[in-house]
CSV table of C-alpha atoms in Angstrom, one decimal:
chain,number,residue,atom,x,y,z
A,300,MET,CA,92.3,9.7,117.4
A,301,GLY,CA,95.6,8.4,117.9
A,302,ILE,CA,94.2,5.9,120.5
A,303,TYR,CA,92.8,3.7,117.3
A,304,ARG,CA,96.0,3.7,116.0
A,305,GLU,CA,97.3,1.7,119.4
A,306,LEU,CA,94.8,-0.6,119.2
A,307,GLY,CA,96.3,-1.7,115.7
A,308,ARG,CA,99.4,-2.7,117.5
A,309,ASN,CA,97.6,-5.5,119.1
A,310,PRO,CA,97.7,-8.7,116.8
A,311,GLY,CA,94.2,-9.9,115.4
A,312,VAL,CA,91.8,-6.9,116.8
A,313,PHE,CA,91.4,-5.3,113.6
A,314,ARG,CA,90.5,-8.7,111.7
A,315,VAL,CA,88.2,-9.7,114.5
A,316,LEU,CA,86.6,-6.1,114.1
A,317,ALA,CA,86.0,-6.7,110.5
A,318,SER,CA,84.9,-10.4,110.6
A,319,GLN,CA,82.1,-9.9,113.2
A,320,LEU,CA,80.8,-7.1,111.7
A,321,THR,CA,80.4,-9.1,108.3
A,322,ALA,CA,78.6,-11.6,110.4
A,323,ARG,CA,76.5,-9.3,112.1
A,324,PHE,CA,75.6,-7.6,108.6
A,325,PRO,CA,72.7,-9.4,108.0
A,326,PHE,CA,71.0,-7.6,111.2
A,327,GLY,CA,70.7,-4.4,109.2
A,328,MET,CA,68.9,-5.8,106.5
A,329,LEU,CA,66.4,-8.4,108.1
A,330,SER,CA,64.2,-5.6,110.0
A,331,ILE,CA,63.4,-4.1,106.7
A,332,ILE,CA,63.4,-7.0,104.6
A,333,LEU,CA,61.0,-8.9,106.9
A,334,LEU,CA,58.6,-6.1,107.2
A,335,LEU,CA,58.5,-5.5,103.5
A,336,HIS,CA,58.3,-9.1,102.5
A,337,VAL,CA,55.7,-10.0,105.1
A,338,GLN,CA,53.8,-6.7,104.2
A,339,LEU,CA,53.6,-7.6,100.8
A,340,ALA,CA,52.3,-11.1,101.6
A,341,TYR,CA,49.5,-10.2,103.8
A,342,GLY,CA,48.7,-6.7,103.2
A,343,ASP,CA,49.3,-4.8,106.5
A,344,TYR,CA,51.7,-4.1,108.9
A,345,THR,CA,50.5,-5.6,111.9
A,346,SER,CA,51.2,-9.0,110.3
A,347,ALA,CA,54.7,-7.8,109.8
A,348,GLY,CA,55.0,-6.6,113.0
A,349,ILE,CA,53.8,-9.8,114.3
A,350,VAL,CA,56.5,-11.7,112.8
A,351,LEU,CA,59.4,-9.4,114.0
A,352,ALA,CA,58.3,-9.6,117.3
A,353,THR,CA,58.3,-13.1,117.2
A,354,GLN,CA,61.9,-13.3,115.7
A,355,SER,CA,63.0,-10.6,118.2
A,356,ALA,CA,61.5,-13.5,121.1
A,357,GLY,CA,63.3,-16.3,119.9
A,358,GLN,CA,66.3,-14.2,120.0
A,359,ALA,CA,65.9,-12.8,123.0
A,360,ILE,CA,65.7,-16.3,124.7
A,361,SER,CA,68.4,-17.6,122.7
A,362,GLY,CA,71.2,-14.6,123.9
A,363,PRO,CA,72.1,-16.2,127.6
A,364,VAL,CA,71.2,-19.5,127.1
A,365,ALA,CA,73.8,-19.6,123.5
A,366,SER,CA,76.5,-17.8,125.8
A,367,ARG,CA,76.4,-20.4,128.6
A,368,LEU,CA,76.7,-23.0,125.9
A,369,MET,CA,80.0,-21.2,124.7
A,370,GLY,CA,81.6,-21.6,127.9
A,371,ARG,CA,80.5,-25.3,128.2
A,372,TRP,CA,81.1,-26.5,124.4
A,373,GLY,CA,83.4,-23.3,123.2
A,374,MET,CA,82.5,-20.4,120.9
A,375,ARG,CA,83.1,-22.2,117.2
A,376,PRO,CA,80.9,-25.1,118.0
A,377,VAL,CA,77.8,-22.8,119.0
A,378,LEU,CA,78.3,-20.1,116.5
A,379,THR,CA,78.6,-22.7,113.6
A,380,LEU,CA,75.6,-24.8,114.1
A,381,THR,CA,73.2,-21.6,115.1
A,382,ALA,CA,74.7,-20.0,111.6
A,383,ILE,CA,73.7,-23.0,109.6
A,384,LEU,CA,70.4,-23.6,111.2
A,385,CYS,CA,69.7,-19.4,110.9
A,386,SER,CA,70.9,-19.1,107.3
A,387,GLY,CA,68.5,-22.0,106.6
A,388,LEU,CA,65.3,-20.9,108.1
A,389,LEU,CA,65.9,-17.7,106.2
A,390,VAL,CA,65.8,-19.1,102.8
A,391,ALA,CA,62.6,-21.3,104.1
A,392,ILE,CA,60.7,-18.1,104.7
A,393,ALA,CA,62.0,-16.6,101.6
A,394,VAL,CA,60.7,-19.1,98.8
A,395,VAL,CA,57.7,-21.0,100.6
A,396,HIS,CA,54.5,-19.3,101.0
A,397,LEU,CA,52.9,-20.4,104.2
A,398,PRO,CA,49.9,-18.9,106.7
A,399,LEU,CA,51.0,-16.3,109.0
A,400,VAL,CA,51.1,-18.2,112.1
A,401,ILE,CA,53.7,-20.6,110.3
A,402,VAL,CA,55.8,-18.0,109.4
A,403,ALA,CA,55.4,-16.5,112.8
A,404,GLY,CA,56.6,-20.1,114.1
A,405,LEU,CA,59.6,-20.1,111.5
A,406,ALA,CA,60.8,-16.6,112.2
A,407,PHE,CA,60.7,-17.6,116.3
A,408,LEU,CA,63.0,-20.4,115.3
A,409,VAL,CA,65.4,-17.7,113.4
A,410,GLY,CA,65.4,-15.5,116.3
A,411,LEU,CA,66.2,-18.7,118.2
A,412,THR,CA,69.2,-19.9,116.2
A,413,THR,CA,70.6,-16.4,115.7
A,414,PRO,CA,74.1,-16.8,115.9
A,415,PRO,CA,75.6,-15.4,119.2
A,416,VAL,CA,78.4,-13.5,117.4
A,417,THR,CA,78.0,-10.3,119.7
A,418,PRO,CA,78.3,-11.9,123.1
A,419,ALA,CA,81.2,-13.8,121.8
A,420,VAL,CA,83.1,-10.7,120.6
A,421,ARG,CA,82.6,-8.8,123.6
A,422,THR,CA,84.0,-11.6,125.7
A,423,LEU,CA,87.0,-11.8,123.6
A,424,TYR,CA,87.6,-8.0,123.3
A,425,PRO,CA,89.0,-7.7,127.1
A,426,LYS,CA,91.6,-10.7,125.9
A,427,LEU,CA,92.8,-9.2,122.7
A,428,VAL,CA,93.7,-5.7,124.5
A,429,PRO,CA,95.2,-3.9,127.8
A,430,GLY,CA,92.5,-2.4,129.8
A,431,ASN,CA,93.8,1.1,129.3
A,432,GLN,CA,92.4,0.8,125.6
A,433,LEU,CA,89.4,-1.4,126.3
A,434,THR,CA,86.9,2.0,126.1
A,435,ALA,CA,88.6,2.8,122.3
A,436,LEU,CA,88.0,-0.8,121.3
A,437,PHE,CA,84.4,-0.7,122.5
A,438,SER,CA,83.8,2.7,121.1
A,439,LEU,CA,85.5,1.6,117.6
A,440,ASP,CA,83.1,-1.5,117.8
A,441,ALA,CA,79.9,0.7,118.4
A,442,ALA,CA,80.8,3.1,116.1
A,443,ALA,CA,82.0,0.6,113.4
A,444,GLN,CA,78.8,-1.5,113.8
A,445,GLU,CA,76.7,1.4,112.6
A,446,LEU,CA,78.3,0.4,108.7
A,447,ILE,CA,75.7,-2.3,109.4
A,448,TRP,CA,73.1,0.3,110.0
A,449,VAL,CA,74.4,2.6,107.2
A,450,VAL,CA,74.9,0.1,104.7
A,451,GLY,CA,72.6,-2.7,105.6
A,452,PRO,CA,69.3,-0.6,105.0
A,453,VAL,CA,70.4,0.8,101.9
A,454,VAL,CA,71.2,-2.7,100.8
A,455,ALA,CA,68.1,-4.4,101.8
A,456,VAL,CA,65.6,-2.0,100.3
A,457,LEU,CA,67.9,-1.8,96.9
A,458,VAL,CA,68.4,-5.4,96.6
A,459,SER,CA,64.3,-5.7,97.6
A,460,SER,CA,62.8,-2.7,95.3
A,461,GLN,CA,65.4,-4.4,92.5
A,462,PHE,CA,65.0,-8.0,92.8
A,463,GLY,CA,62.3,-8.8,95.7
A,464,THR,CA,62.4,-9.3,99.2
A,465,LEU,CA,62.6,-12.8,98.3
A,466,VAL,CA,66.3,-12.4,97.3
A,467,GLY,CA,67.2,-10.0,99.9
A,468,LEU,CA,66.2,-12.8,102.5
A,469,CYS,CA,68.7,-15.2,100.3
A,470,VAL,CA,71.5,-12.4,100.6
A,471,ALA,CA,71.1,-11.8,104.1
A,472,ALA,CA,71.3,-15.2,104.6
A,473,ALA,CA,74.6,-15.7,102.4
A,474,PHE,CA,75.9,-12.5,104.9
A,475,MET,CA,75.2,-14.3,108.0
A,476,LEU,CA,76.7,-17.8,106.6
A,477,LEU,CA,79.8,-16.3,104.6
A,478,GLY,CA,80.9,-13.8,107.5
A,479,GLY,CA,79.9,-16.2,110.1
A,480,ALA,CA,82.5,-18.5,109.0
A,481,TRP,CA,85.1,-15.8,108.7
A,482,PHE,CA,84.9,-14.9,112.2
A,483,ILE,CA,84.5,-18.3,113.3
A,484,LEU,CA,88.0,-19.3,111.5
A,485,SER,CA,89.9,-16.3,113.3
A,486,PRO,CA,92.4,-17.5,115.4
A,487,SER,CA,91.4,-15.4,118.8
A,488,VAL,CA,87.9,-17.7,118.4
A,489,GLY,CA,89.9,-20.7,118.6
A,490,THR,CA,92.4,-19.6,121.6
A,491,VAL,CA,90.4,-17.5,123.7
A,492,LYS,CA,88.3,-19.7,126.4
A,493,ILE,CA,85.5,-18.9,127.9
A,494,PRO,CA,85.8,-20.7,131.6
A,495,ARG,CA,82.3,-21.9,133.0
A,496,SER,CA,80.8,-20.1,135.0
A,497,ARG,CA,80.2,-21.4,139.0
A,498,ARG,CA,76.9,-19.9,139.2
A,499,GLY,CA,73.4,-20.6,138.0
A,500,LEU,CA,71.7,-19.0,134.8
A,501,GLY,CA,70.5,-15.9,135.5
A,502,ALA,CA,72.4,-15.4,138.8
A,503,ILE,CA,74.4,-12.3,136.8
A,504,LEU,CA,71.1,-10.7,136.8
A,505,ARG,CA,72.0,-9.6,140.8
A,506,ARG,CA,74.5,-7.3,139.9
A,507,PRO,CA,73.0,-3.6,139.4
A,508,THR,CA,74.9,-2.9,136.3
A,509,VAL,CA,73.7,-6.0,134.5
A,510,ILE,CA,70.0,-5.0,135.4
A,511,ILE,CA,70.6,-1.6,134.6
A,512,SER,CA,72.1,-2.1,131.2
A,513,THR,CA,69.6,-5.0,130.1
A,514,THR,CA,66.6,-2.7,131.3
A,515,ILE,CA,68.0,0.5,129.4
A,516,GLY,CA,68.5,-1.5,126.3
A,517,PHE,CA,65.3,-2.7,126.0
A,518,PHE,CA,63.6,1.0,126.0
A,519,PHE,CA,66.6,1.9,124.1
A,520,VAL,CA,66.6,-0.3,121.1
A,521,ALA,CA,62.7,-0.4,121.3
A,522,SER,CA,62.7,3.0,120.1
A,523,PHE,CA,64.8,2.3,117.2
A,524,ALA,CA,62.4,-0.6,116.1
A,525,ALA,CA,59.6,1.9,116.3
A,526,ILE,CA,61.1,4.7,114.3
A,527,GLU,CA,62.6,2.3,111.4
A,528,ALA,CA,59.3,1.2,111.1
A,529,GLY,CA,58.1,4.4,110.9
A,530,ILE,CA,60.6,5.8,108.3
A,531,VAL,CA,59.9,3.1,106.0
A,532,SER,CA,56.2,3.5,106.2
A,533,ALA,CA,56.5,7.3,105.9
A,534,PHE,CA,58.4,6.7,102.4
A,535,THR,CA,56.1,3.5,101.1
A,536,PRO,CA,53.2,4.9,98.9
A,537,ALA,CA,49.6,4.0,100.3
A,538,GLY,CA,48.5,1.0,98.2
A,539,ASP,CA,51.8,0.2,96.2
A,540,GLY,CA,50.7,-3.0,95.4
A,541,ALA,CA,54.7,-4.3,95.1
A,542,GLY,CA,55.2,-3.3,98.9
A,543,HIS,CA,58.6,-2.2,98.0
A,544,GLY,CA,60.0,0.7,100.4
A,545,SER,CA,61.1,3.7,99.0
A,546,ILE,CA,65.1,4.4,98.6
A,547,GLU,CA,64.3,7.7,100.7
A,548,SER,CA,63.6,5.5,103.4
A,549,GLY,CA,67.0,3.6,103.3
A,550,ILE,CA,68.4,7.5,103.0
A,551,VAL,CA,67.3,8.4,106.2
A,552,LEU,CA,68.1,5.2,108.0
A,553,ALA,CA,71.7,5.5,106.9
A,554,LEU,CA,71.9,9.1,107.9
A,555,PHE,CA,70.9,7.9,111.5
A,556,ALA,CA,73.5,5.4,111.7
A,557,GLY,CA,76.1,8.0,109.9
A,558,GLY,CA,75.6,10.3,112.9
A,559,SER,CA,76.0,7.4,114.9
A,560,LEU,CA,79.4,6.4,113.3
A,561,VAL,CA,80.5,10.0,114.0
A,562,GLY,CA,79.8,10.0,117.8
A,563,GLY,CA,81.5,7.0,118.2
A,564,LEU,CA,84.6,8.3,116.8
A,565,LEU,CA,84.1,11.8,118.0
A,566,ILE,CA,83.0,11.0,121.8
A,567,GLY,CA,82.6,7.4,122.4
A,568,HIS,CA,86.1,6.4,123.2
A,569,ARG,CA,86.0,9.0,126.3
A,570,PRO,CA,86.1,7.3,129.9
A,571,LEU,CA,82.6,6.5,131.3
A,572,ARG,CA,81.4,8.9,133.9
A,573,PRO,CA,78.4,8.3,136.0
A,574,TRP,CA,76.4,10.5,134.1
A,575,SER,CA,77.6,9.9,130.5
A,576,LEU,CA,74.9,7.2,129.9
A,577,LEU,CA,72.2,9.8,130.7
A,578,LEU,CA,73.6,12.6,128.4
A,579,ARG,CA,74.0,10.5,125.2
A,580,ILE,CA,70.7,9.0,125.4
A,581,THR,CA,69.3,12.6,125.5
A,582,ILE,CA,70.7,13.5,122.4
A,583,VAL,CA,69.2,10.4,120.7
A,584,LEU,CA,65.7,11.6,122.5
A,585,ILE,CA,66.2,15.3,121.1
A,586,GLY,CA,66.7,13.9,117.6
A,587,THR,CA,63.8,11.6,117.3
A,588,ALA,CA,61.3,14.3,119.0
A,589,LEU,CA,62.4,16.7,116.2
A,590,CYS,CA,61.1,14.1,113.5
A,591,LEU,CA,57.6,15.0,114.9
A,592,VAL,CA,58.1,18.6,113.5
A,593,SER,CA,58.2,17.6,109.3
A,594,LEU,CA,58.3,14.4,107.4
A,595,ASN,CA,60.2,16.2,104.9
A,596,ILE,CA,63.2,13.6,103.8
A,597,TRP,CA,65.9,16.1,104.4
A,598,TRP,CA,64.4,17.4,107.9
A,599,LEU,CA,64.3,13.9,108.9
A,600,GLY,CA,67.6,13.3,107.8
A,601,ALA,CA,69.2,16.0,109.1
A,602,VAL,CA,67.3,15.3,113.2
A,603,LEU,CA,68.1,11.9,113.0
A,604,PHE,CA,72.1,12.4,112.3
A,605,LEU,CA,71.8,14.8,115.4
A,606,GLY,CA,70.2,12.1,117.2
A,607,GLY,CA,72.3,9.6,115.8
A,608,ILE,CA,75.7,11.4,117.2
A,609,GLY,CA,74.7,9.7,121.0
A,610,THR,CA,73.6,6.1,119.8
A,611,ALA,CA,77.4,4.4,119.6
A,612,PRO,CA,78.4,6.3,122.6
A,613,ALA,CA,75.6,5.1,124.5
A,614,PHE,CA,76.1,1.2,123.3
A,615,ALA,CA,80.2,1.9,124.0
A,616,ALA,CA,79.4,3.2,127.8
A,617,VAL,CA,77.0,0.0,128.5
A,618,SER,CA,79.9,-2.4,127.0
A,619,SER,CA,82.5,-0.5,129.6
A,620,MET,CA,80.2,-0.6,132.4
A,621,VAL,CA,79.7,-4.3,132.0
A,622,SER,CA,82.8,-5.4,131.6
A,623,SER,CA,84.6,-3.3,134.6
A,624,THR,CA,82.0,-5.2,137.2
A,625,VAL,CA,81.6,-8.8,136.3
A,626,LYS,CA,83.9,-11.7,136.0
A,627,PHE,CA,85.7,-12.8,132.6
A,628,SER,CA,83.5,-16.1,133.2
A,629,GLU,CA,80.4,-14.4,133.3
A,630,THR,CA,80.8,-11.5,130.9
A,631,ALA,CA,78.9,-13.8,127.7
A,632,GLU,CA,76.1,-14.2,129.7
A,633,ALA,CA,75.7,-10.5,130.9
A,634,PHE,CA,76.1,-9.4,127.5
A,635,GLY,CA,73.5,-12.0,126.4
A,636,TRP,CA,70.9,-10.9,128.8
A,637,ILE,CA,71.5,-7.4,127.6
A,638,GLY,CA,70.8,-8.7,124.1
A,639,THR,CA,68.1,-10.6,125.3
A,640,GLY,CA,66.7,-6.9,127.1
A,641,GLN,CA,67.2,-5.0,123.5
A,642,LEU,CA,65.7,-8.0,121.2
A,643,VAL,CA,62.6,-7.9,123.7
A,644,GLY,CA,62.3,-4.3,123.0
A,645,VAL,CA,62.7,-4.8,119.2
A,646,ALA,CA,59.8,-7.0,119.8
A,647,VAL,CA,57.7,-4.7,121.8
A,648,GLY,CA,58.8,-1.6,119.6
A,649,SER,CA,58.2,-3.5,116.4
A,650,ALA,CA,54.7,-4.5,117.5
A,651,PHE,CA,53.5,-0.9,118.9
A,652,ALA,CA,54.8,0.9,116.0
A,653,GLY,CA,52.8,-1.6,113.4
A,654,ILE,CA,49.8,-1.0,115.2
A,655,ALA,CA,50.3,2.5,115.6
A,656,ILE,CA,51.3,3.1,111.9
A,657,ASP,CA,47.7,1.3,111.0
A,658,ALA,CA,46.0,3.8,113.1
A,659,ALA,CA,48.1,6.9,112.5
A,660,GLY,CA,50.3,6.5,110.1
A,661,ALA,CA,54.0,7.4,110.2
A,662,HIS,CA,53.9,10.0,112.9
A,663,GLY,CA,52.0,7.2,115.4
A,664,ALA,CA,55.2,5.2,115.1
A,665,ILE,CA,57.7,8.1,116.0
A,666,LEU,CA,55.6,9.0,118.7
A,667,VAL,CA,56.2,5.4,120.1
A,668,SER,CA,59.8,6.0,119.6
A,669,ALA,CA,59.8,9.3,121.6
A,670,GLY,CA,57.9,7.8,124.2
A,671,LEU,CA,60.1,4.7,124.7
A,672,LEU,CA,62.9,7.1,124.8
A,673,VAL,CA,61.6,9.1,127.7
A,674,ILE,CA,61.6,6.1,129.5
A,675,CYS,CA,64.9,5.2,129.0
A,676,VAL,CA,65.7,9.0,130.0
A,677,ILE,CA,64.0,8.5,133.3
A,678,VAL,CA,65.5,5.1,134.0
A,679,ALA,CA,69.2,6.4,133.1
A,680,ALA,CA,68.6,9.3,135.4
A,681,CYS,CA,67.4,7.4,138.5
A,682,THR,CA,70.2,4.7,138.3
A,683,MET,CA,73.4,7.0,137.8
A,684,ARG,CA,74.6,6.1,141.2
A,685,TRP,CA,75.2,2.5,140.0
A,686,VAL,CA,77.0,3.4,137.0
A,687,PRO,CA,80.8,3.2,137.6
A,688,ASP,CA,83.3,6.2,137.5
A,689,LEU,CA,85.7,4.9,134.9
A,690,LYS,CA,87.8,8.3,134.7
A,691,ASP,CA,91.3,6.8,134.6
A,692,GLY,CA,90.0,5.0,131.2
A,693,HIS,CA,91.3,1.3,132.4
A,694,ILE,CA,88.8,-1.4,132.4
A,695,GLU,CA,89.6,-4.9,133.9
A,696,PRO,CA,87.0,-7.7,134.7
A,697,LEU,CA,86.2,-8.5,138.2
A,698,PRO,CA,88.7,-11.3,139.6
A,699,GLU,CA,87.6,-14.7,139.4
A,700,THR,CA,87.1,-15.3,143.0
A,701,GLY,CA,85.3,-17.8,145.1
A,702,THR,CA,84.9,-19.6,148.4
A,703,LEU,CA,88.0,-22.1,149.2
A,704,SER,CA,87.5,-24.7,151.9
A,705,ILE,CA,90.3,-25.1,154.0
A,706,PRO,CA,90.6,-28.3,156.2
A,707,LEU,CA,91.3,-28.0,159.8
A,708,PRO,CA,94.2,-29.9,161.2
């Protein structure tokens, strides 16, 4: 654990870590609040799944594009504009009752204008600490972000059940705006410049590690979207006219995230080996599959805590893999594409989970989640040879090399 104390000796690291977590806090609330808000307004989970899917689709499109724009316009202008637009759209969805197709359109715009905080901060990290501390920083970030998923679902359910989903959406918008301002005003955001990439949009996808990370992220996060919807439906009484999720769902999801927090702190900082990613995803699969045994709150909490132990370490492994195999000028776009894969996964997971819940209840969504993780494990097993062996724990982006023309005498 001493490695985390070493991180604190680097100026600005903990401020950036805390501020970006605050800016991303709404993402721990939005899925549940939107699920409950739309289910209340339209009376079924399929409509809620459609809205969540359109939001994720918009965010998937914006990921690599916004990341490239940060290299052209700078981090602060892009982050500021998107934070203002996205929070305003959330308030609009909250206060105006509109036809489902219009709400889905607004949700798409919410995704399209989501502030690119994650690719921004993952690009900053290599400039804040030495290469031999970067694995530990990625691990701490992956573990700390689970606070979003520990506190976020609980806050979302509590606020929505006590004050309504309208207030819940407005609270999420406030976190996005104020947390975003704190992160944007961090000195590192203004001093670290992302070089403009010399290659066209999407060229980074030629790197095997980026393709692997994007594909695995798709299935991995899709499974989370499915299990989250399943847990919420398991503890929402049938015919609940208020449309409020039970506090039990927030507790179970918080335990899932709590396991990830523990796993990130205890094993996430270990150097990446070719088999690390496969092992960590397998732990998540075991915990998810055990959910099929019973929907008892304590059983679900225990097995999801177990599965969560592999979650943050898996995300840390992906970050280490990408940062060690791409150029600094392409890091933001690489993480943007990975974010796109994850968000398309959210769209697919949410949509299929909504349909599965209407057809077979909570067990249907859990089956969807387990199936997606099986595919994820297969992909991880088949691509181990491309995963870098970072047993020395030192990570450096690839050098910014290019072709130089030398005139002949």
